């Protein structure tokens, strides 16, 4: 009888090659590419449909003047995603699991509930965004677009069961689609590149409405689910066996965070630039995704409008899939409970279907989903800073003095801005802000 030899899977082959890199037998750019994946998946959170809406409003209303806010937000995101990855590499556990170990049961349950609500709010924005793009591109009812988006997203999630590498390649392809779409938009739109450069390096705040938009950009930068998810994604690869390997893994992870978040930042900058070039001079009132699409055709042509919708679809599908992955990790980490992926996918889609069925304005739904995220944001951020500066948990990998200061300052800045966002959302006057 002929013996059947099982061929190693793509993920298993990647693990073997990673071991060779850690042992020093493989070097160079190709060696670094083996570690690409976790930060790229996490970076999808920074290119979701919520970012589309905020960046379109920033560019159409204020031109290039708020680009510096996008740049600053991206730098903060790099820091926190790097800390999340480091926590996972060093401890071998994700952030939710460490919260489970370190906090009392009432605190842990409260954190879990807040994080689950945040995951559902995130998926509301992501799922609706993908469905809007699909319905506009193919001229179908929004409910039909939601049904198709649900099927495609579930199809993407099925690849997670085949190991980490296939899922990373699919998400990477969708990231590439989003990036390519905005490269094309940059060639179509009449961009004033000199003003782009000035906007990136010249802080300005034209009025209180600009402040509100800036708070929206920064307040949604560090997404709760992305912080939880990144710490778990780093464990899908060959685990470190000693501090020498951990140090190498952290170094590779830091480089991937810089590159992946730089790409995400470039896409966000491109969103603002495109909106500014297309709408600012004659149509500064554009603030909604649907309005932007309908006005792009007469201004820049049908190709620009179609490319915009393709990028929105890729963003919605990929970010919705990643949000579901994060929700699974949050539940399993906090309470040790696992449900089938199709059940979680169904549960997280229900609020989006309810929004459409009950005739709620989709833009308002997106706005209030971001408010929910603002409430949830302190939970993972504060926990992450606490754990990564704790030598009992991190040993020699605990944050250095400068990293600690940067993380604490970043946390305070984002929390303060989120408070401003929440107060302004509910119409509460803020002294000194008019």
Tab-separated table of C-alpha atoms in Angstrom:
chain	number	residue	atom	x	y	z
A	1	UNK	CA	0.000	0.000	0.000
A	2	UNK	CA	1.353	3.405	-0.970
A	3	UNK	CA	1.905	5.627	2.037
A	4	UNK	CA	0.354	9.065	1.710
A	5	UNK	CA	2.768	11.756	2.834
A	6	UNK	CA	1.004	14.852	4.143
A	7	UNK	CA	2.467	18.036	2.740
A	8	UNK	CA	2.980	20.853	5.242
A	9	UNK	CA	0.441	23.671	5.030
A	10	UNK	CA	1.388	27.202	4.030
A	11	UNK	CA	1.279	28.248	7.693
A	12	UNK	CA	3.467	25.296	8.758
A	13	UNK	CA	6.046	26.098	6.078
A	14	UNK	CA	6.067	29.715	7.235
A	15	UNK	CA	6.670	28.582	10.834
A	16	UNK	CA	9.625	26.433	9.717
A	17	UNK	CA	11.148	29.359	7.841
A	18	UNK	CA	10.609	31.656	10.836
A	19	UNK	CA	12.580	29.200	12.980
A	20	UNK	CA	15.433	29.474	10.468
A	21	UNK	CA	15.356	33.269	10.749
A	22	UNK	CA	15.380	33.151	14.551
A	23	UNK	CA	18.335	30.742	14.398
A	24	UNK	CA	20.205	33.169	12.125
A	25	UNK	CA	20.182	30.883	9.055
A	26	UNK	CA	17.969	33.150	6.961
A	27	UNK	CA	18.375	36.907	6.537
A	28	UNK	CA	17.365	39.826	4.359
A	29	UNK	CA	14.095	41.283	3.123
A	30	UNK	CA	12.583	37.871	2.359
A	31	UNK	CA	13.217	36.873	5.963
A	32	UNK	CA	11.397	39.976	7.202
A	33	UNK	CA	8.420	39.215	4.952
A	34	UNK	CA	7.838	35.996	6.897
A	35	UNK	CA	6.802	38.137	9.872
A	36	UNK	CA	4.408	40.291	7.844
A	37	UNK	CA	0.782	39.732	8.755
A	38	UNK	CA	-0.345	40.673	12.290
A	39	UNK	CA	0.162	44.436	11.947
A	40	UNK	CA	-1.256	44.378	8.426
A	41	UNK	CA	-4.463	42.749	9.678
A	42	UNK	CA	-4.678	45.183	12.614
A	43	UNK	CA	-4.099	48.135	10.250
A	44	UNK	CA	-7.449	47.433	8.570
A	45	UNK	CA	-9.049	49.101	11.618
A	46	UNK	CA	-7.494	52.389	10.449
A	47	UNK	CA	-8.969	52.121	6.937
A	48	UNK	CA	-12.550	51.202	7.795
A	49	UNK	CA	-15.662	53.025	6.488
A	50	UNK	CA	-15.714	55.225	9.598
A	51	UNK	CA	-12.391	56.688	8.472
A	52	UNK	CA	-13.862	57.312	5.008
A	53	UNK	CA	-16.684	59.431	6.438
A	54	UNK	CA	-14.450	61.435	8.794
A	55	UNK	CA	-11.712	62.066	6.235
A	56	UNK	CA	-14.175	63.097	3.522
A	57	UNK	CA	-15.652	65.673	5.887
A	58	UNK	CA	-12.192	66.926	6.879
A	59	UNK	CA	-11.008	67.353	3.286
A	60	UNK	CA	-14.195	68.829	1.854
A	61	UNK	CA	-14.678	71.336	4.691
A	62	UNK	CA	-11.092	72.362	5.484
A	63	UNK	CA	-8.982	71.382	2.505
A	64	UNK	CA	-5.486	70.272	3.417
A	65	UNK	CA	-5.329	72.100	6.762
A	66	UNK	CA	-6.145	69.050	8.946
A	67	UNK	CA	-3.624	66.677	7.383
A	68	UNK	CA	-1.301	67.173	10.350
A	69	UNK	CA	-4.005	65.676	12.594
A	70	UNK	CA	-4.081	62.524	10.455
A	71	UNK	CA	-0.293	62.281	10.651
A	72	UNK	CA	-0.239	62.706	14.442
A	73	UNK	CA	-3.030	60.164	14.878
A	74	UNK	CA	-1.089	57.648	12.818
A	75	UNK	CA	2.051	58.053	14.936
A	76	UNK	CA	0.034	57.385	18.100
A	77	UNK	CA	-1.486	54.313	16.445
A	78	UNK	CA	1.972	52.954	15.607
A	79	UNK	CA	3.007	53.176	19.254
A	80	UNK	CA	-0.039	51.406	20.687
A	81	UNK	CA	-0.127	48.656	18.085
A	82	UNK	CA	3.583	48.012	18.700
A	83	UNK	CA	2.910	47.774	22.450
A	84	UNK	CA	0.037	45.354	21.857
A	85	UNK	CA	2.208	43.136	19.661
A	86	UNK	CA	5.042	43.216	22.206
A	87	UNK	CA	2.683	42.153	24.985
A	88	UNK	CA	1.578	39.121	22.987
A	89	UNK	CA	5.105	38.109	21.963
A	90	UNK	CA	6.627	38.403	25.431
A	91	UNK	CA	3.815	36.854	27.478
A	92	UNK	CA	2.432	34.363	24.971
A	93	UNK	CA	-1.059	35.578	25.860
A	94	UNK	CA	-3.372	38.187	24.400
A	95	UNK	CA	-4.527	41.347	26.171
A	96	UNK	CA	-7.964	39.955	27.075
A	97	UNK	CA	-6.401	36.850	28.647
A	98	UNK	CA	-4.040	38.937	30.768
A	99	UNK	CA	-6.975	41.115	31.880
A	100	UNK	CA	-8.715	37.865	32.897
A	101	UNK	CA	-5.685	36.841	34.971
A	102	UNK	CA	-4.980	40.206	36.592
A	103	UNK	CA	-8.371	41.727	37.399
A	104	UNK	CA	-11.150	40.679	39.764
A	105	UNK	CA	-14.228	38.932	38.381
A	106	UNK	CA	-16.540	42.008	38.527
A	107	UNK	CA	-13.938	44.178	36.771
A	108	UNK	CA	-13.246	41.475	34.196
A	109	UNK	CA	-16.938	40.971	33.400
A	110	UNK	CA	-17.483	44.728	33.102
A	111	UNK	CA	-14.492	45.033	30.762
A	112	UNK	CA	-15.789	42.144	28.678
A	113	UNK	CA	-19.268	43.669	28.305
A	114	UNK	CA	-17.846	47.072	27.328
A	115	UNK	CA	-15.465	45.444	24.841
A	116	UNK	CA	-18.220	43.296	23.298
A	117	UNK	CA	-20.456	46.344	22.843
A	118	UNK	CA	-17.517	48.156	21.229
A	119	UNK	CA	-16.933	45.214	18.884
A	120	UNK	CA	-20.583	45.329	17.804
A	121	UNK	CA	-20.445	49.113	17.322
A	122	UNK	CA	-17.316	48.700	15.226
A	123	UNK	CA	-18.944	46.045	13.079
A	124	UNK	CA	-21.988	48.252	12.571
A	125	UNK	CA	-19.855	50.911	10.877
A	126	UNK	CA	-17.741	48.436	8.930
A	127	UNK	CA	-20.605	46.252	7.739
A	128	UNK	CA	-22.783	49.209	6.749
A	129	UNK	CA	-19.894	50.836	4.890
A	130	UNK	CA	-19.184	47.745	2.810
A	131	UNK	CA	-22.894	47.317	2.038
A	132	UNK	CA	-23.256	50.975	1.009
A	133	UNK	CA	-20.315	50.622	-1.384
A	134	UNK	CA	-21.732	47.435	-2.888
A	135	UNK	CA	-25.261	48.816	-3.253
A	136	UNK	CA	-24.062	52.018	-4.943
A	137	UNK	CA	-21.606	50.265	-7.258
A	138	UNK	CA	-24.096	47.669	-8.502
A	139	UNK	CA	-27.248	49.793	-8.112
A	140	UNK	CA	-28.960	47.370	-5.728
A	141	UNK	CA	-31.094	47.997	-2.616
A	142	UNK	CA	-29.102	48.525	0.566
A	143	UNK	CA	-30.595	45.412	2.195
A	144	UNK	CA	-29.466	43.318	-0.774
A	145	UNK	CA	-26.006	44.875	-0.495
A	146	UNK	CA	-25.930	43.939	3.178
A	147	UNK	CA	-26.877	40.338	2.398
A	148	UNK	CA	-24.109	40.022	-0.200
A	149	UNK	CA	-21.601	41.682	2.144
A	150	UNK	CA	-22.564	39.218	4.886
A	151	UNK	CA	-21.967	36.229	2.600
A	152	UNK	CA	-18.629	37.530	1.309
A	153	UNK	CA	-17.413	38.423	4.805
A	154	UNK	CA	-18.316	34.974	6.107
A	155	UNK	CA	-16.467	33.447	3.149
A	156	UNK	CA	-13.351	35.420	4.097
A	157	UNK	CA	-13.639	34.264	7.721
A	158	UNK	CA	-13.720	30.604	6.670
A	159	UNK	CA	-10.081	30.918	5.609
A	160	UNK	CA	-9.107	31.522	9.247
A	161	UNK	CA	-9.617	27.795	9.864
A	162	UNK	CA	-6.895	26.992	7.321
A	163	UNK	CA	-4.137	28.619	9.357
A	164	UNK	CA	-2.882	32.144	9.797
A	165	UNK	CA	-1.162	32.585	6.425
A	166	UNK	CA	-4.138	32.228	4.025
A	167	UNK	CA	-6.147	34.735	6.076
A	168	UNK	CA	-3.221	37.172	6.105
A	169	UNK	CA	-2.834	36.893	2.331
A	170	UNK	CA	-6.535	37.603	1.745
A	171	UNK	CA	-6.561	40.616	4.076
A	172	UNK	CA	-3.279	41.770	2.516
A	173	UNK	CA	-4.863	41.605	-0.938
A	174	UNK	CA	-7.804	43.722	0.245
A	175	UNK	CA	-5.398	46.248	1.799
A	176	UNK	CA	-3.582	46.377	-1.551
A	177	UNK	CA	-6.896	47.038	-3.326
A	178	UNK	CA	-7.666	49.948	-0.987
A	179	UNK	CA	-4.165	51.391	-1.420
A	180	UNK	CA	-4.191	50.977	-5.217
A	181	UNK	CA	-7.583	52.653	-5.476
A	182	UNK	CA	-6.274	55.743	-3.718
A	183	UNK	CA	-3.108	55.817	-5.810
A	184	UNK	CA	-5.413	55.940	-8.851
A	185	UNK	CA	-7.524	58.669	-7.220
A	186	UNK	CA	-4.397	60.760	-6.680
A	187	UNK	CA	-3.674	60.680	-10.412
A	188	UNK	CA	-7.263	61.621	-11.280
A	189	UNK	CA	-7.836	64.392	-8.724
A	190	UNK	CA	-6.185	67.824	-9.237
A	191	UNK	CA	-3.997	67.713	-6.115
A	192	UNK	CA	-2.033	70.776	-4.947
A	193	UNK	CA	1.018	68.901	-3.651
A	194	UNK	CA	2.678	71.991	-2.173
A	195	UNK	CA	-0.349	72.588	0.044
A	196	UNK	CA	-0.368	68.906	0.984
A	197	UNK	CA	3.189	69.259	2.300
A	198	UNK	CA	2.279	72.374	4.280
A	199	UNK	CA	-0.832	70.728	5.708
A	200	UNK	CA	1.208	67.810	7.027
A	201	UNK	CA	3.719	69.934	8.949
A	202	UNK	CA	1.745	73.082	9.850
A	203	UNK	CA	-0.646	72.637	12.802
A	204	UNK	CA	-3.780	74.768	12.456
A	205	UNK	CA	-7.317	74.731	13.827
A	206	UNK	CA	-9.571	77.056	11.784
A	207	UNK	CA	-12.621	76.882	14.092
A	208	UNK	CA	-14.479	74.760	16.632
A	209	UNK	CA	-16.045	72.598	13.917
A	210	UNK	CA	-12.549	71.750	12.727
A	211	UNK	CA	-11.758	70.786	16.311
A	212	UNK	CA	-14.759	68.456	16.345
A	213	UNK	CA	-13.593	66.780	13.138
A	214	UNK	CA	-10.038	66.535	14.485
A	215	UNK	CA	-11.307	64.893	17.644
A	216	UNK	CA	-13.206	62.444	15.460
A	217	UNK	CA	-10.040	61.599	13.524
A	218	UNK	CA	-7.875	61.118	16.610
A	219	UNK	CA	-10.580	59.655	18.827
A	220	UNK	CA	-11.114	56.789	16.389
A	221	UNK	CA	-7.398	56.202	15.836
A	222	UNK	CA	-6.682	53.554	18.460
A	223	UNK	CA	-9.566	51.161	17.871
A	224	UNK	CA	-10.361	48.965	20.897
A	225	UNK	CA	-10.711	45.775	18.875
A	226	UNK	CA	-7.420	46.358	17.030
A	227	UNK	CA	-5.529	46.657	20.325
A	228	UNK	CA	-6.995	43.378	21.592
A	229	UNK	CA	-6.532	41.601	18.272
A	230	UNK	CA	-2.893	42.462	17.605
A	231	UNK	CA	-1.697	40.950	20.873
A	232	UNK	CA	-3.324	37.657	19.881
A	233	UNK	CA	-2.288	37.597	16.221
A	234	UNK	CA	1.397	37.549	17.167
A	235	UNK	CA	0.885	34.141	18.795
A	236	UNK	CA	-0.267	32.435	15.601
A	237	UNK	CA	3.341	32.045	14.505
A	238	UNK	CA	6.144	29.958	15.999
A	239	UNK	CA	6.312	31.055	19.668
A	240	UNK	CA	9.569	32.394	21.075
A	241	UNK	CA	11.487	29.882	23.190
A	242	UNK	CA	13.847	32.295	24.951
A	243	UNK	CA	14.552	36.007	25.418
A	244	UNK	CA	16.930	36.086	22.439
A	245	UNK	CA	14.110	34.946	20.139
A	246	UNK	CA	11.619	37.269	21.838
A	247	UNK	CA	13.909	40.223	21.206
A	248	UNK	CA	14.159	39.311	17.532
A	249	UNK	CA	10.409	38.857	17.234
A	250	UNK	CA	9.740	42.212	18.904
A	251	UNK	CA	12.190	43.910	16.535
A	252	UNK	CA	10.562	42.375	13.448
A	253	UNK	CA	7.127	43.231	14.846
A	254	UNK	CA	8.105	46.867	15.393
A	255	UNK	CA	9.249	47.153	11.783
A	256	UNK	CA	6.010	45.618	10.563
A	257	UNK	CA	3.990	48.034	12.707
A	258	UNK	CA	5.866	50.986	11.232
A	259	UNK	CA	5.374	49.803	7.643
A	260	UNK	CA	1.749	48.620	7.968
A	261	UNK	CA	0.602	51.697	9.879
A	262	UNK	CA	2.536	53.952	7.478
A	263	UNK	CA	0.517	52.431	4.630
A	264	UNK	CA	-2.709	52.936	6.601
A	265	UNK	CA	-1.668	56.511	7.350
A	266	UNK	CA	-0.896	57.157	3.680
A	267	UNK	CA	-4.355	55.871	2.718
A	268	UNK	CA	-6.001	58.168	5.287
A	269	UNK	CA	-3.964	61.118	4.070
A	270	UNK	CA	-4.978	60.230	0.506
A	271	UNK	CA	-8.649	60.203	1.559
A	272	UNK	CA	-8.370	63.753	2.906
A	273	UNK	CA	-6.346	64.888	-0.125
A	274	UNK	CA	-8.869	63.423	-2.584
A	275	UNK	CA	-11.811	65.005	-0.749
A	276	UNK	CA	-10.012	68.347	-0.636
A	277	UNK	CA	-9.067	68.296	-4.319
A	278	UNK	CA	-12.540	67.221	-5.435
A	279	UNK	CA	-14.891	69.061	-3.091
A	280	UNK	CA	-13.255	71.836	-1.036
A	281	UNK	CA	-13.321	74.644	-3.597
A	282	UNK	CA	-16.940	74.282	-4.738
A	283	UNK	CA	-18.663	71.748	-2.488
A	284	UNK	CA	-17.404	72.097	1.103
A	285	UNK	CA	-20.723	70.769	2.447
A	286	UNK	CA	-19.977	67.166	1.416
A	287	UNK	CA	-19.928	65.052	4.591
A	288	UNK	CA	-21.520	61.732	3.665
A	289	UNK	CA	-20.188	58.739	1.730
A	290	UNK	CA	-23.230	58.577	-0.573
A	291	UNK	CA	-23.021	62.303	-1.347
A	292	UNK	CA	-19.313	62.028	-2.099
A	293	UNK	CA	-19.960	59.214	-4.577
A	294	UNK	CA	-22.759	61.037	-6.406
A	295	UNK	CA	-20.682	64.226	-6.700
A	296	UNK	CA	-17.466	62.513	-7.805
A	297	UNK	CA	-18.945	61.468	-11.166
A	298	UNK	CA	-19.651	64.985	-12.510
A	299	UNK	CA	-16.492	66.422	-10.927
A	300	UNK	CA	-13.820	63.797	-11.705
A	301	UNK	CA	-15.632	61.283	-13.915
A	302	UNK	CA	-17.243	57.878	-13.526
A	303	UNK	CA	-13.906	56.090	-13.135
A	304	UNK	CA	-13.036	58.069	-9.995
A	305	UNK	CA	-16.454	57.347	-8.485
A	306	UNK	CA	-16.207	53.624	-9.283
A	307	UNK	CA	-12.699	53.362	-7.832
A	308	UNK	CA	-13.922	55.115	-4.679
A	309	UNK	CA	-16.690	52.527	-4.239
A	310	UNK	CA	-14.344	49.593	-4.870
A	311	UNK	CA	-12.053	50.869	-2.108
A	312	UNK	CA	-15.056	51.333	0.212
A	313	UNK	CA	-16.234	47.768	-0.482
A	314	UNK	CA	-12.772	46.306	0.157
A	315	UNK	CA	-12.556	48.351	3.352
A	316	UNK	CA	-15.959	47.264	4.640
A	317	UNK	CA	-15.509	43.562	3.871
A	318	UNK	CA	-11.978	43.279	5.267
A	319	UNK	CA	-12.589	45.381	8.393
A	320	UNK	CA	-15.840	43.546	9.141
A	321	UNK	CA	-14.061	40.176	8.929
A	322	UNK	CA	-11.242	41.414	11.155
A	323	UNK	CA	-13.756	42.840	13.635
A	324	UNK	CA	-15.387	39.420	13.950
A	325	UNK	CA	-11.985	37.820	14.593
A	326	UNK	CA	-11.350	40.377	17.330
A	327	UNK	CA	-14.744	39.702	18.898
A	328	UNK	CA	-13.965	35.990	19.120
A	329	UNK	CA	-10.633	36.738	20.792
A	330	UNK	CA	-12.227	39.158	23.270
A	331	UNK	CA	-14.877	36.644	24.356
A	332	UNK	CA	-12.470	33.730	24.637
A	333	UNK	CA	-9.905	35.798	26.538
A	334	UNK	CA	-12.218	37.433	29.071
A	335	UNK	CA	-14.645	34.598	29.828
A	336	UNK	CA	-13.149	31.510	28.164
A	337	UNK	CA	-16.256	31.031	26.059
A	338	UNK	CA	-16.144	30.157	22.348
A	339	UNK	CA	-19.046	30.280	19.887
A	340	UNK	CA	-19.118	29.207	16.220
A	341	UNK	CA	-17.920	31.939	13.880
A	342	UNK	CA	-21.255	32.002	12.009
A	343	UNK	CA	-23.130	32.696	15.253
A	344	UNK	CA	-20.888	35.653	16.092
A	345	UNK	CA	-21.138	36.914	12.521
A	346	UNK	CA	-24.937	36.746	12.721
A	347	UNK	CA	-25.150	38.465	16.113
A	348	UNK	CA	-22.829	41.328	15.133
A	349	UNK	CA	-24.789	41.933	11.909
A	350	UNK	CA	-28.169	42.287	13.620
A	351	UNK	CA	-27.726	45.955	14.711
A	352	UNK	CA	-26.853	46.950	11.132
A	353	UNK	CA	-29.933	45.216	9.723
A	354	UNK	CA	-32.053	46.834	12.453
A	355	UNK	CA	-30.735	50.284	11.490
A	356	UNK	CA	-31.837	49.823	7.878
A	357	UNK	CA	-35.131	48.038	8.595
A	358	UNK	CA	-36.266	50.734	11.034
A	359	UNK	CA	-35.285	53.548	8.664
A	360	UNK	CA	-32.531	55.029	10.834
A	361	UNK	CA	-30.247	57.420	8.945
A	362	UNK	CA	-27.081	55.453	8.183
A	363	UNK	CA	-24.830	58.467	8.724
A	364	UNK	CA	-26.333	59.029	12.183
A	365	UNK	CA	-25.836	55.330	12.933
A	366	UNK	CA	-22.172	55.594	11.952
A	367	UNK	CA	-21.782	58.692	14.143
A	368	UNK	CA	-23.251	57.090	17.245
A	369	UNK	CA	-21.262	53.904	16.706
A	370	UNK	CA	-18.138	56.068	16.986
A	371	UNK	CA	-19.482	57.572	20.229
A	372	UNK	CA	-19.856	54.054	21.650
A	373	UNK	CA	-16.241	53.364	20.688
A	374	UNK	CA	-15.202	56.525	22.521
A	375	UNK	CA	-16.734	55.168	25.719
A	376	UNK	CA	-15.004	51.799	25.248
A	377	UNK	CA	-11.587	53.106	24.231
A	378	UNK	CA	-10.130	53.674	27.741
A	379	UNK	CA	-10.553	49.991	28.649
A	380	UNK	CA	-7.854	48.429	26.407
A	381	UNK	CA	-5.624	51.512	26.291
A	382	UNK	CA	-5.164	51.878	30.030
A	383	UNK	CA	-4.807	48.116	30.503
A	384	UNK	CA	-2.166	47.961	27.764
A	385	UNK	CA	-0.086	50.754	29.290
A	386	UNK	CA	-0.395	49.186	32.759
A	387	UNK	CA	0.736	45.753	31.601
A	388	UNK	CA	3.567	46.760	29.250
A	389	UNK	CA	5.221	48.922	31.920
A	390	UNK	CA	4.928	46.179	34.575
A	391	UNK	CA	8.221	44.290	35.023
A	392	UNK	CA	6.451	41.435	36.794
A	393	UNK	CA	4.659	40.755	33.504
A	394	UNK	CA	7.185	41.906	30.901
A	395	UNK	CA	10.531	41.346	32.630
A	396	UNK	CA	13.344	43.008	30.681
A	397	UNK	CA	10.864	43.873	27.924
A	398	UNK	CA	8.965	46.373	30.084
A	399	UNK	CA	8.611	49.816	28.521
A	400	UNK	CA	11.643	52.062	28.720
A	401	UNK	CA	11.323	55.535	30.205
A	402	UNK	CA	10.723	57.338	26.899
A	403	UNK	CA	8.264	54.702	25.661
A	404	UNK	CA	6.433	54.898	28.973
A	405	UNK	CA	6.156	58.685	28.793
A	406	UNK	CA	5.010	58.581	25.164
A	407	UNK	CA	2.379	55.915	25.937
A	408	UNK	CA	1.021	57.782	28.966
A	409	UNK	CA	0.931	61.123	27.124
A	410	UNK	CA	-0.719	59.468	24.117
A	411	UNK	CA	-3.331	57.890	26.379
A	412	UNK	CA	-4.095	61.189	28.119
A	413	UNK	CA	-4.335	63.075	24.803
A	414	UNK	CA	-6.696	60.559	23.241
A	415	UNK	CA	-8.852	60.262	26.359
A	416	UNK	CA	-9.179	64.048	26.661
A	417	UNK	CA	-10.108	64.358	23.000
A	418	UNK	CA	-12.673	61.599	23.382
A	419	UNK	CA	-14.238	63.465	26.302
A	420	UNK	CA	-14.476	66.558	24.080
A	421	UNK	CA	-16.062	64.470	21.309
A	422	UNK	CA	-18.657	63.019	23.663
A	423	UNK	CA	-19.530	66.403	25.182
A	424	UNK	CA	-19.915	68.010	21.760
A	425	UNK	CA	-21.963	65.085	20.461
A	426	UNK	CA	-24.500	65.561	23.254
A	427	UNK	CA	-24.486	69.374	22.947
A	428	UNK	CA	-22.794	70.070	26.276
A	429	UNK	CA	-20.919	73.419	26.145
A	430	UNK	CA	-17.175	73.298	26.714
A	431	UNK	CA	-15.573	76.402	28.288
A	432	UNK	CA	-13.068	78.044	25.962
A	433	UNK	CA	-14.207	76.170	22.837
A	434	UNK	CA	-17.085	78.409	21.918
